[in-house]
């Protein structure tokens, strides 16, 4: 909020007080409490024009003085008392002003007025005020005889306008108010006359009217119409321009119609406009030239009115000199000289100054003025001539007055007046002779507040005679304040710069002269500066969104309720209660501008103001938007095939236009649909557009900047191109052979707009490649495909397709090469050999099929293989067939995913786009021994206090000759702490049971069992159970579990739930003796039955096999030999295989990998996969059941 003052206390912001002077006088800074002479403070201008449309006219005169001045007036040098005339209105402010109402009798008040302001000490007078009452100008009523001249003679129609208030403007028009046309031959002079350098017959008319316009009084008057008759003698001459007939006297040398004589003397006042005119007569019409004798024309000189007027505005002293106009034609010349003198009204060089002097001193009053002619100086005292007020001690010179040993009675107002023919100036000088003790004008006990680091001024405005000596002191010191930060002004004010906290306190100002002394006190308080700490930041924002400026400041706490924060836009205060500013919201130093528009763009300033200082911070708001639509689209350079489009860009809204998008509409085929034709950089304003024939185009343009794409322009005018032959031929030609003796040709048809005319067709030409100059086979079609029948199998053809319409052919097309249809390969690869790499991977090699037997483009080779038997079995069987596809021309490949210790058969065949060729002779090979698969069944039985019996079934795929089993177990007890892992080697490969003695009673164990061959042991199968305090009845606690996969969380979860249930029941029998209860026995039987059903389901599912991703197995287990099965069987064991128990071996958890990889190929019998030459996986390899060879063409091929 703003600070408001209290009686007796003022708060200054460091502003220096000053007293301003008054017009016509030199003012002293004298407080009105002191007796003083009158001083004129205001008066009316030197000339007052009483315009008839004004309601009244104020004759102003105001003055100050002590005692209060009294006023009187003179009119034309005679006393004039406004109070005596009831028609005049008195002032309301008590001054000498009176008001002349416009009551229709203004002419009585016309004259020259002067105001006198007097008190007992003297009289001040105003400058003369001329009150002019203009009369309505009128042309005299007169009868003007017609003016008759012969053609070719000069003529002047005189206007002689009446006098009136300038400026005056002359027009020559007809009765119908048509202006008379001016040129080098006909012109209006500065005096208002209409001049004809040579009259022509067409100049004859009866209604030449002169109109005089007085704009200041809003009046136009008209002169009586004049008649001009130009006689034609009928003589023909070739020299008359604009007329076929002319008198022989037309040929004449120039003479001047204006001004007359040979020279003119021109006097004008400095600052006025110099207008010199020369209007010449003669035939042909003379041309006028201007020169300045002895030097060039001023730079400001302007030649006007077809060369007849030389105009120099604001003429200066240096423009004085001799000017010459010269009028010339082919028969001679005429000239005139102008002697220009620049004069000026009086101006003060030394203005008489008001002054205060002590009694007994000498007083000098100077008055010097310049002007051309030299001004005359005259003196008055108190408005009277000096000779009317004699004084013995006064000496008068031309430009000064000296008062010797002046006394108080010599106090008076002296007037100096300087005059020449261009005007009069007057100045009042108040001369006061007195001795006066100090008078301190500044109020006592003022309180000042200042901000640290700033400047403060403590005021002590003093008046005295003689002048006083001013000193300042602080309360804590009797000495005057001194130092580089303290400066005492002539008016007594003390300025303290870079204010510090120690400057706070009470100050005293003492004024002293020989007449006495006076003192006042002032109090200075130091405040913390106001500082904006979080200023607004420049914003670049999208139109229509909300802008937000933040402004937070720190300030002196004492001003908590006096602080004011407001905002400026472009230096203008934002009035929040104004309806025009409804979009502004200010809250807690934050300015929000909602729905920003373009008019909101500008410089925003936050002003935080305290009673003693303020801080300001500014930021710019830049409003961005998409570009405005371009304007004024214009088509040019129309050629039928192209057009140049030009436009004027729209406003880019503070985001430079980066591109222009040119769109077209083809109204014949797609009316209302606009498609992009071209994009050009944002610096371009035109584009050359290529056009199709037989199309009706319209164009529009839109600009793009970082905000987005702007609105499109209004469409251009339409342009219809003539029809012509197509500009291009079809593209994307495809040659395919679906059958051995056919060739299918397809192409992308031309778009409708690319037809360039009606009747589009395609000519298809083809011939067998390498046949020399054999003629092309040609067919003309309207569709965009063609089938060539009876072709040889897979031979190259040259093909070309050409478009045409009713106007002609497209350019010659390019020739492309394609092949006719393919047939199945007729030969199988020879020399097929197999090299065993390891127990799951072999390398197959073969001899390539000769290209003549391929009957097409080689697609690659396919390897089919099937398992005959395990080497542990004596009987062979034809197992499921598997296939891998190897693209490209190659002679070997790697076949992975085989079963160890097995016998396989393998064939190789080539394939092309038609299908597979015949297979090679089968090759039989054997894979070496590997590690066994996981044990399928592991059971705990005969559980006792210190022993458990285990039984199991051998692995379904031993992958070699079994050498025994590895049995491991450890104490777990459902805690993270586990016992040591104990290993037992079962060396009998035919063993299926094992008894583990010396176990802890009432403890939970986990068992791991692996089958082993000479190459090592396979993945483990696990089982858990708890020992009991007493022997468990045989059959009630035995459990049968099938093989599980550590990769089957659902099965593991089910198994874990079964384990939990059974263990709980076991523990219940320990503690509650419920195992002998009938319901418990029935429950256990039901559980055993359910388990048996689930095991049967698991075995059935395993034998059936399940499809899974081979690539995933390879990624997870690069060692093919160690890859296992993913049988979705119900299993209880291995519930913690994914997270090994603490202290257990790694091989019992993360390394338990299924060894059987045979099932990975079983489910892909109808699919194919691809491997690189080194055997790495490309696609998916598949197992395939035996099918007749006639179905080969239906197989899906997957190429890398």
Steps between C-alpha positions, in 0.01 A plus 500: 500500500610858451617710799274781616632795702415618853473860623837640593693211346615470139685212340736605224650270236807710445341745252652848479242778529507774233309817419406556138510836319206678337451622142635846434690530829809377675381347827660501843454210740337710767250337737164669494525560873751775416384832356583508130426670174231370262598242238293419193448122499264454202361700210320442170703459178615811320233455233147374564271440205129497577387213283124521452442135601651549851259565788723743694850642519708517818725803546733345760720677753628347826766615743643435844643733764479605865280694554263331252515691168213701359430501127413762240491500121567737213352477151678673214701694763190622686374384838249218469296368792337162425285532812321798347376301201217263600551297183840377624517209744725518809747219581433232763859477630540862622755586228486789253350281229173598331294309244351642179186302405415448135176695490532635148655840590864395511625780277460742791767312694758491223824669606834464681479420874755509781464378860650676808549318834581736791553500874654759731852395395460537124329404175561222248357517149421235238597497137252654257209273404334574165137390478409462132140466388511372145244618251348257256695555177295572189570559135349830377196471282614593152427442137803365317513539125607202293871482421580445133845399372638345190631148514863492614485823699551497878210581729454559874174454690526706819356376827578786744386299808365691800711537813444260784663289768781294343566246368333572170456232231389589145315260268390557140201290403201497273143558607470123515789495753741336258861608563680683225785269405846649550814422306805682360269721291220570753567575868371681807737766634582567864280810474202285394490602132455237226772530234505362146847507341323475162127470449352219291157475349402225745557749787185687398227473763257726685529368859851563634441546877752595769437349846680636810519263801570632853540178695541653848161664481355215294393725216513469119395790279445508123576772246265579216552262209718626216478429129801435275472498122798380295469595134639281224617672178477172305866496395658154510844447651687185594650650809190521714492218753156368585325695227495478125444876450698798628573864419838585354584714809503186715873477456622743764790521741435481876387792715412498871137537604606498869683666658523823300829679433850359511560471874316465830608568859360244745511533878383218724537388858735219600314171519239592243474330161663676203278478190641652177285479187560556127212448254596546137308562178604390153459234235607226518441499876825610667676288762614670823839442665622624840852592609659674794749761391849420618417162657270200473145475623459393863453127557156574642384673183198344324381589150120485477207581268666361186821689570341840551543525881820474707411394857751513788334398830617636837720764347821588687751782494730305265220485241536873432627598159408553136284247319419495129226336297548444127216418258609353163353362181636461147460870425677657795500540876389741778632529855428665834716562808386462863696669777416304815559645846430289809396704806396393849294641788661598831652228716659527843873484524503612863166494671455735799521289814299540819730546799515568873763745621597634841432855597788725393628279220518589131254320268564426129205417268604385148278454195649396163304379195586413141294514184495617140443793479674572832239526779429820690530469881258692725475492881213528745474486874176369653344534155586869461760671287822579688452871454170472685675346804823698553772367737821681590706181546389340170724515192358385167704374205392338170486147635540533876389689812716554809351581843771646725483446876153357465249539777186302583296768323675406176323161499291489180415295190708612206379419149726474195337496157684423172324581171553496125261479206456125548389509863545602862621306803468607864658376824427591863784514754408515869762709680471463878719696738478362857682355802327186633592232757482136378161355419506118467224395269543124558273356768656416837531144639458325167557126496705354215545136406790378290621167368849373564730573211273764347503882511281720721457878507407678825342835414560839660348758265606845633434861403689801646679820418793497506529128409527261794778257585350149525649229721381145581583300810403159642358441848806314622741778391511876525722524193372536147459179308787457258642231279497390139145363533355834621435786258341837587300653213473874441135492603595359843405137436731226631558206264624173650619243248551126558293514817620278786325371809711732714348802325174442686406766753401863553653781290489877555513771232615845619464812278685815618569850365578832665131566553443181703481118486245218473514119536288195425543127566454196278488128585659236273398133520694231304304219335591173333489532122219350299636228274329263259659162566286288267447713189273418207668310218458539127221278367442358156149358503238369263195713428191397695694356794567656841813704575631542853755750630640467851624796704616457860685770695674564831438830682527674837268336753379834628323551166299178526166675456624775273653299216348520157551264209362576159567402140569699187453399140716697263550762776122541556347390832269200469172608658361174633148640549481609137269297277769507231732307735263221599756241392752608766511343844748600772538289811789508750750650259399279206352649185293261292383583150225264394426412140801692368438692178731688268413830669642364828847490352739757641726597786360431848653671800448419865531802731538446873477835679554600859448852635870574446615296200399250240642223286395403153558188293383439147446209267373462147199297399529365149182342364551232238257332268489323171557735205208695362374396162699644207324759288475623142570173320586570137567268205755597236719345231218269388644245255257207508764279663588729789390815679670742737306564821577812705366603840547747783580323830274553800617604844729232645404594859854508641593158367685508171329325215709196412304379199202569279270213402345535154185296440291453189141405425413327171132587465425269206596175674516578873306818579542613859805278561829682553831319455851619574684605187826639634681637806738794475722666764346769714714768336331445162193688381456324167527153352506351152245217492500217245151422371326206337300542184122502470457618861318792665726631777455730797775560754528608860798561731549461875800586716679272745700605807611330821144530638342317208334551165280803458170546325511480120456806286199571290519292179663653199321554173445176306725397211401228255787331319458366143509125434834347394670165474589327829820623667596163645463125463380249760732415787551208740482239225496144639565183295389173663475141377244298689489223241785352290380633164356839599630845592284742700575872446350749750563872545380796702250696287532874446296714739198667335666841509806352325293399195549853358199440279220255411540150356789361706639159385816294558714332234671185634809398298709190568757273334734226613836638608798422277299458179671791330277714283192287541184709482322592819171332575256787575156512659293809589289465815302727728550295816826492695593132461577258214575122481739364235424133428707226336834616632797268551577414861699763689655699214574879511274742315538871420183689588391865464168672562406833339197720576303697243182706473317675220774764484786257452757274660694545820882511478681183395486259796799326652549130440495263795593129509280231657473124492224269391344240734703241698464118527607258776872412514558168321814374679605431858831597661775237472778392734302562819724443806452542875770601751408456868600811699366395843220288639229752391657674195617376157642669191339401168675560163388438142581573138300791350225431245597618151321822394350331195317262734361777720239624244475827691675729744667297775333564836734281705523148640279306740628231739251240625594251773332247729603282794517127430568371851686543827823302500377318810214358291547241229182567304496787248196719437435800273466786749351844450655695214675832559606763247728802480513747212831667402458787249744582225756308301694292755650151539487430874298575814482416871207297639446547878255359753579131456462226762823361641577130456255468208496389136361746239427508128532822292429626145571836322298670225516828304204741464403804288201732477281218375585251773730215609696268272558129557685386811846349505577140597454461880812513715507319835710622797529451876538754783737437794402434861374783727374557854161351597173687515330579829366204703130472433373370838643551853306378809555500878363204692537313827565826686626434852647690792859476373471362146324546166477266201517647146382331179526625140464415135788529251504799257293456187799607290827384655694641200761230556588203719405573864787457751300577817328782697609793716277548809535819712299627795501776767303617804273799426234531778319786320766758593762688305771315694557155343719208587800377304444319172572124533578300183449126445625321183273220386726300267239244393340632174205262552425627855155650561493528884721635777474519879642808677571428872624719786260790435382738773157438641216743426712682240435609143738389224541571131631227268664539154551206258690499167559223246859469366687368196868501418470864393347618826176536688179653374267754662370426851151405610417617854263390777428612859369317805512509881605222735257395775528406868375151413480287193242607241268221385608370165309655213346791683790737463658385180475747218552466128616804300572540134783684333478879532662784310648795680358714219136435589401731785131396485587131547749587769238705680251213496768262619591734783140518610481117498818476704365741755178305537667164538762627741232656714313175512819316590574734786142467619545127529810561708340731750137391504515131419229550240656263247301220652172680446275369219432842346873567476566169327221575250640847434847361435358244258320776310821701482691196374234440233510864390878487481487187288257665254724806470806282440321316222404833344860619523633188327241526224583865447871429495467223242288728286754783518450874516610774261739757635748752369833350407657842464408580862670178614808584299514851645468368855717184454760533223619144580258296291613185672377622837157618382203324661135451445214725600236247599199660658466218759364526850797475735560561865873496490736779408287777656812693590705421191490857373634634834760260643506445874776651696792265515374271221701423188445707185439184306187436700336823398606723214689231310226241500442496121287246315726288279240376255487728193314264278157639580606845378469384139194279534236771484635682193449230243307734268735795535850588393781699652823650378855491632812676389779301350662461843177360644384815683121539508330716235132417527335199658586140424212258486416138539286363222317176468547298185275620220481417131748695287218647297428736789839667487366806324267567788783535751561844643849638446651748741800687363743701703 
